[in-house]
Short mmCIF file of C-alpha atoms in Angstrom, two decimals:
data_model
loop_
_atom_site.label_atom_id
_atom_site.label_comp_id
_atom_site.label_asym_id
_atom_site.label_seq_id
_atom_site.Cartn_x
_atom_site.Cartn_y
_atom_site.Cartn_z
CA GLY J 1 11.22 -3.52 -19.24
CA ALA J 2 11.49 -3.58 -15.51
CA VAL J 3 8.38 -6.23 -14.43
CA VAL J 4 6.69 -4.54 -11.04
CA SER J 5 4.55 -6.71 -8.60
CA GLN J 6 2.02 -5.59 -6.47
CA HIS J 7 -0.11 -7.32 -3.94
CA PRO J 8 -2.80 -8.33 -3.08
CA SER J 9 -4.78 -6.44 -6.44
CA TRP J 10 -7.70 -6.54 -4.93
CA VAL J 11 -8.72 -6.53 -1.40
CA ILE J 12 -11.96 -5.88 1.11
CA CYS J 13 -12.17 -4.75 4.75
CA LYS J 14 -13.57 -3.72 7.97
CA SER J 15 -13.83 -0.73 8.54
CA GLY J 16 -10.69 1.38 11.58
CA THR J 17 -8.48 -1.96 11.09
CA SER J 18 -5.70 -1.45 8.51
CA VAL J 19 -4.46 -2.46 5.36
CA LYS J 20 -0.45 -3.63 4.11
CA ILE J 21 -0.09 -3.66 -0.08
CA GLU J 22 3.31 -4.86 -1.31
CA CYS J 23 5.30 -3.30 -4.18
CA ARG J 24 8.35 -5.28 -5.58
CA SER J 25 11.12 -4.37 -8.21
CA LEU J 26 12.12 -8.03 -9.54
CA ASP J 27 14.42 -7.76 -11.09
CA PHE J 28 15.45 -4.78 -10.55
CA GLN J 29 16.95 -2.35 -7.65
CA ALA J 30 14.49 0.80 -6.68
CA THR J 31 15.88 3.10 -4.67
CA THR J 32 13.24 5.50 -5.43
CA MET J 33 8.89 4.49 -5.48
CA PHE J 34 6.11 5.89 -5.64
CA TRP J 35 2.80 5.68 -4.34
CA TYR J 36 -0.43 6.97 -6.14
CA ARG J 37 -3.95 6.79 -5.66
CA GLN J 38 -6.65 6.90 -8.56
CA PHE J 39 -10.44 7.22 -7.92
CA PRO J 40 -12.56 6.29 -11.01
CA LYS J 41 -13.02 7.77 -13.39
CA GLN J 42 -9.98 9.99 -12.22
CA SER J 43 -6.06 10.69 -12.80
CA LEU J 44 -3.71 9.47 -10.64
CA MET J 45 -2.59 10.94 -7.96
CA LEU J 46 0.80 11.04 -6.38
CA MET J 47 0.53 10.44 -2.45
CA ALA J 48 3.96 9.66 -1.65
CA THR J 49 7.37 9.77 -2.52
CA SER J 50 8.89 6.19 -0.67
CA ASN J 51 12.93 6.77 -0.50
CA GLU J 52 15.01 3.43 0.42
CA GLY J 53 16.83 4.03 4.78
CA SER J 54 14.69 6.70 4.45
CA LYS J 55 11.79 8.37 5.43
CA ALA J 56 8.97 9.09 2.86
CA THR J 57 8.11 12.39 1.56
CA TYR J 58 3.95 13.22 1.51
CA GLU J 59 2.74 15.03 -1.09
CA GLN J 60 0.57 18.34 0.20
CA GLY J 61 -3.14 16.52 1.70
CA VAL J 62 -1.63 12.68 2.13
CA GLU J 63 -2.00 12.16 6.17
CA LYS J 64 1.66 10.30 6.58
CA ASP J 65 0.62 9.10 9.65
CA LYS J 66 -2.35 7.18 7.28
CA PHE J 67 -0.74 6.70 5.16
CA LEU J 68 2.40 4.81 6.32
CA ILE J 69 5.03 3.81 3.63
CA ASN J 70 7.83 1.76 4.13
CA HIS J 71 10.91 1.14 2.46
CA ALA J 72 13.48 -1.52 3.86
CA SER J 73 15.14 -2.85 0.52
CA LEU J 74 16.13 -2.40 -2.30
CA THR J 75 12.54 -4.23 -3.97
CA LEU J 76 10.92 -3.54 -1.06
CA SER J 77 8.56 -0.35 -0.20
CA THR J 78 5.10 -1.07 1.39
CA LEU J 79 1.92 0.68 1.56
CA THR J 80 -0.04 1.21 5.03
CA VAL J 81 -3.18 2.23 5.31
CA THR J 82 -4.19 2.20 8.83
CA SER J 83 -7.38 2.35 10.72
CA ALA J 84 -9.14 2.60 7.02
CA HIS J 85 -12.45 4.09 6.72
CA PRO J 86 -14.99 3.88 3.53
CA GLU J 87 -13.84 7.49 1.93
CA ASP J 88 -10.20 5.43 1.41
CA SER J 89 -11.62 3.75 -1.11
CA SER J 90 -9.33 3.91 -4.64
CA PHE J 91 -7.36 2.46 -6.47
CA TYR J 92 -3.62 2.13 -5.47
CA ILE J 93 -0.62 1.65 -7.57
CA CYS J 94 2.81 1.61 -6.95
CA SER J 95 5.65 2.18 -9.10
CA ALA J 96 10.13 2.25 -9.46
CA SER J 97 12.83 3.50 -11.80
CA ASP J 98 15.07 1.28 -12.87
CA ARG J 99 18.29 3.07 -13.09
CA ARG J 100 19.87 0.71 -15.58
CA GLN J 101 20.69 1.88 -18.91
CA GLY J 102 18.22 2.72 -21.79
CA ASN J 103 15.31 2.64 -18.54
CA PHE J 104 16.72 4.72 -15.50
CA GLU J 105 13.86 7.36 -17.93
CA LYS J 106 11.30 5.48 -17.42
CA LEU J 107 8.70 3.91 -15.15
CA PHE J 108 7.58 0.92 -14.27
CA PHE J 109 4.25 0.32 -12.41
CA GLY J 110 2.88 -2.93 -10.29
CA SER J 111 -0.71 -3.62 -12.07
CA GLY J 112 -2.28 -1.97 -9.13
CA THR J 113 -4.41 -2.56 -5.14
CA GLN J 114 -7.88 -1.88 -5.63
CA LEU J 115 -9.15 -1.45 -1.16
CA SER J 116 -12.27 -1.25 -0.80
CA VAL J 117 -13.87 -0.28 3.07
CA LEU J 118 -17.19 -1.59 4.42
CA ASP K 1 6.77 20.26 -15.33
CA ALA K 2 4.88 22.11 -18.54
CA LYS K 3 1.44 21.49 -18.56
CA THR K 4 -0.11 19.55 -21.07
CA THR K 5 -3.22 19.62 -22.75
CA GLN K 6 -5.20 16.28 -24.41
CA PRO K 7 -8.60 15.41 -25.64
CA PRO K 8 -10.83 13.51 -23.03
CA SER K 9 -12.12 10.62 -25.09
CA MET K 10 -11.08 10.25 -29.76
CA ASP K 11 -12.42 6.35 -31.10
CA CYS K 12 -11.03 5.41 -33.73
CA ALA K 13 -12.11 1.78 -36.39
CA GLU K 14 -9.79 -1.78 -35.76
CA GLY K 15 -6.31 -1.89 -38.18
CA ARG K 16 -6.72 2.36 -38.37
CA ALA K 17 -4.15 4.47 -37.14
CA ALA K 18 -4.53 6.16 -33.89
CA ASN K 19 -2.68 9.76 -34.15
CA LEU K 20 -3.74 10.27 -30.49
CA PRO K 21 -2.72 14.91 -30.08
CA CYS K 22 -0.81 16.84 -26.62
CA ASN K 23 -0.56 20.17 -27.29
CA HIS K 24 2.30 21.04 -24.75
CA SER K 25 3.09 24.70 -25.24
CA THR K 26 5.27 25.43 -22.39
CA ILE K 27 7.44 23.02 -22.19
CA SER K 28 11.51 23.84 -21.68
CA GLY K 29 13.95 22.86 -23.22
CA ASN K 30 15.00 19.83 -21.28
CA GLU K 31 11.59 18.00 -20.75
CA TYR K 32 10.44 15.54 -22.38
CA VAL K 33 7.15 14.41 -23.72
CA TYR K 34 6.21 10.62 -22.68
CA TRP K 35 3.25 8.91 -23.35
CA TYR K 36 1.58 5.33 -20.85
CA ARG K 37 -1.67 4.25 -21.11
CA GLN K 38 -3.42 2.29 -18.51
CA ILE K 39 -6.05 -0.22 -19.36
CA HIS K 40 -8.81 -0.37 -16.91
CA SER K 41 -7.75 -1.43 -13.22
CA GLN K 42 -4.52 -1.70 -14.46
CA GLY K 43 -1.38 0.49 -13.77
CA PRO K 44 -0.67 2.76 -16.49
CA GLN K 45 2.35 1.39 -19.44
CA TYR K 46 5.56 2.52 -20.05
CA ILE K 47 4.74 3.16 -24.54
CA ILE K 48 7.69 6.15 -24.99
CA HIS K 49 9.16 9.31 -24.61
CA GLY K 50 10.88 12.38 -26.53
CA LEU K 51 13.17 14.87 -26.31
CA LYS K 52 12.56 16.96 -30.03
CA ASN K 53 13.43 13.76 -32.66
CA ASN K 54 10.57 11.49 -33.99
CA GLU K 55 11.02 8.70 -32.17
CA THR K 56 9.54 4.93 -32.72
CA ASN K 57 9.89 1.72 -30.82
CA GLU K 58 7.41 -1.51 -31.04
CA MET K 59 4.58 -0.16 -29.99
CA ALA K 60 4.09 2.94 -31.53
CA SER K 61 4.95 6.28 -33.36
CA LEU K 62 6.01 9.73 -31.55
CA ILE K 63 5.90 12.67 -33.32
CA ILE K 64 6.87 15.97 -31.57
CA THR K 65 6.99 19.74 -33.83
CA GLU K 66 9.95 21.29 -35.01
CA ASP K 67 9.35 23.81 -31.53
CA ARG K 68 8.41 21.34 -29.39
CA LYS K 69 4.94 22.53 -28.51
CA SER K 70 2.42 19.62 -29.58
CA SER K 71 3.23 15.82 -30.35
CA THR K 72 1.13 12.90 -32.02
CA LEU K 73 1.14 9.56 -31.04
CA ILE K 74 1.09 7.36 -33.87
CA LEU K 75 -1.04 3.63 -33.18
CA PRO K 76 0.07 2.65 -36.38
CA HIS K 77 -2.76 0.12 -36.62
CA ALA K 78 -5.04 0.30 -33.50
CA THR K 79 -6.66 -3.55 -32.00
CA LEU K 80 -8.97 -3.73 -29.46
CA ARG K 81 -6.27 -4.08 -26.73
CA ASP K 82 -5.36 -0.07 -27.32
CA THR K 83 -8.62 0.47 -25.48
CA ALA K 84 -7.10 2.22 -22.62
CA VAL K 85 -6.32 5.56 -21.43
CA TYR K 86 -3.48 7.42 -22.97
CA TYR K 87 -1.37 10.40 -20.62
CA CYS K 88 0.65 12.60 -22.34
CA ILE K 89 3.33 14.04 -19.58
CA VAL K 90 6.31 16.62 -20.14
CA ARG K 91 8.84 15.70 -17.97
CA ALA K 92 12.51 16.84 -16.69
CA ILE K 93 14.61 13.60 -16.58
CA SER K 94 17.03 14.28 -13.48
CA ASN K 95 18.94 10.69 -12.14
CA SER K 96 18.15 10.83 -8.82
CA GLY K 97 13.97 9.42 -9.80
CA TYR K 98 11.48 11.38 -10.83
CA ALA K 99 7.81 11.51 -10.47
CA LEU K 100 4.91 11.91 -12.57
CA ASN K 101 2.18 13.67 -12.67
CA PHE K 102 -0.15 12.42 -14.62
CA GLY K 103 -3.20 14.30 -16.16
CA LYS K 104 -5.91 13.65 -17.14
CA GLY K 105 -6.13 11.99 -20.16
CA THR K 106 -7.87 10.80 -23.99
CA SER K 107 -10.04 7.95 -23.91
CA LEU K 108 -8.81 6.19 -27.10
CA LEU K 109 -12.36 3.34 -27.61
CA VAL K 110 -11.02 0.38 -30.45
CA THR K 111 -14.50 -0.61 -32.61
CA PRO K 112 -14.09 -3.44 -34.54
#
């Protein structure tokens, strides 16, 4: 399978600060990556679709100015939570599709980032 | 995407087969059945997928009914490490990249 690396695994920050989360495809090129958010005891909710070299597509209700997504290369997408507040505390997960034969039907996920905003 | 229905929770004894059902009565002809699982505080992990034939890999088997309105994921010999939330997702494949929409899944508890 393909490997998706997400960093950091957890982060604690003060309210009002910004936090950047990185998502890397280690052994394949990912033209498309996805960002999910998961609150405790709930399922994953798709936040946005990140396309290399173009603007991200956000799901309804997700503030694009608050959750900045940059997909500047074929192996890296970043999610920046700007001016974080306690209600942004959540588990953030990235995923990528690998278009190589045998893998293109599947999504591969990072290990997630637990964000706690104080 | 077709909607899926799964039981919220199931128990299974270690070493026994775990059979996780999923209903997807509105599935379309071009939609595949996917199974992922999420161990606590980790990202989801792909298990298996299929269109209409039964599938088997090193992790599990997928049994899809002839009318494709339901399926069962089988973990042949469950271990404690199989304790996780299992998601059944129905989705058409697109080579332009696609997201998966996760429902609530089934929380499987494997007990000693």
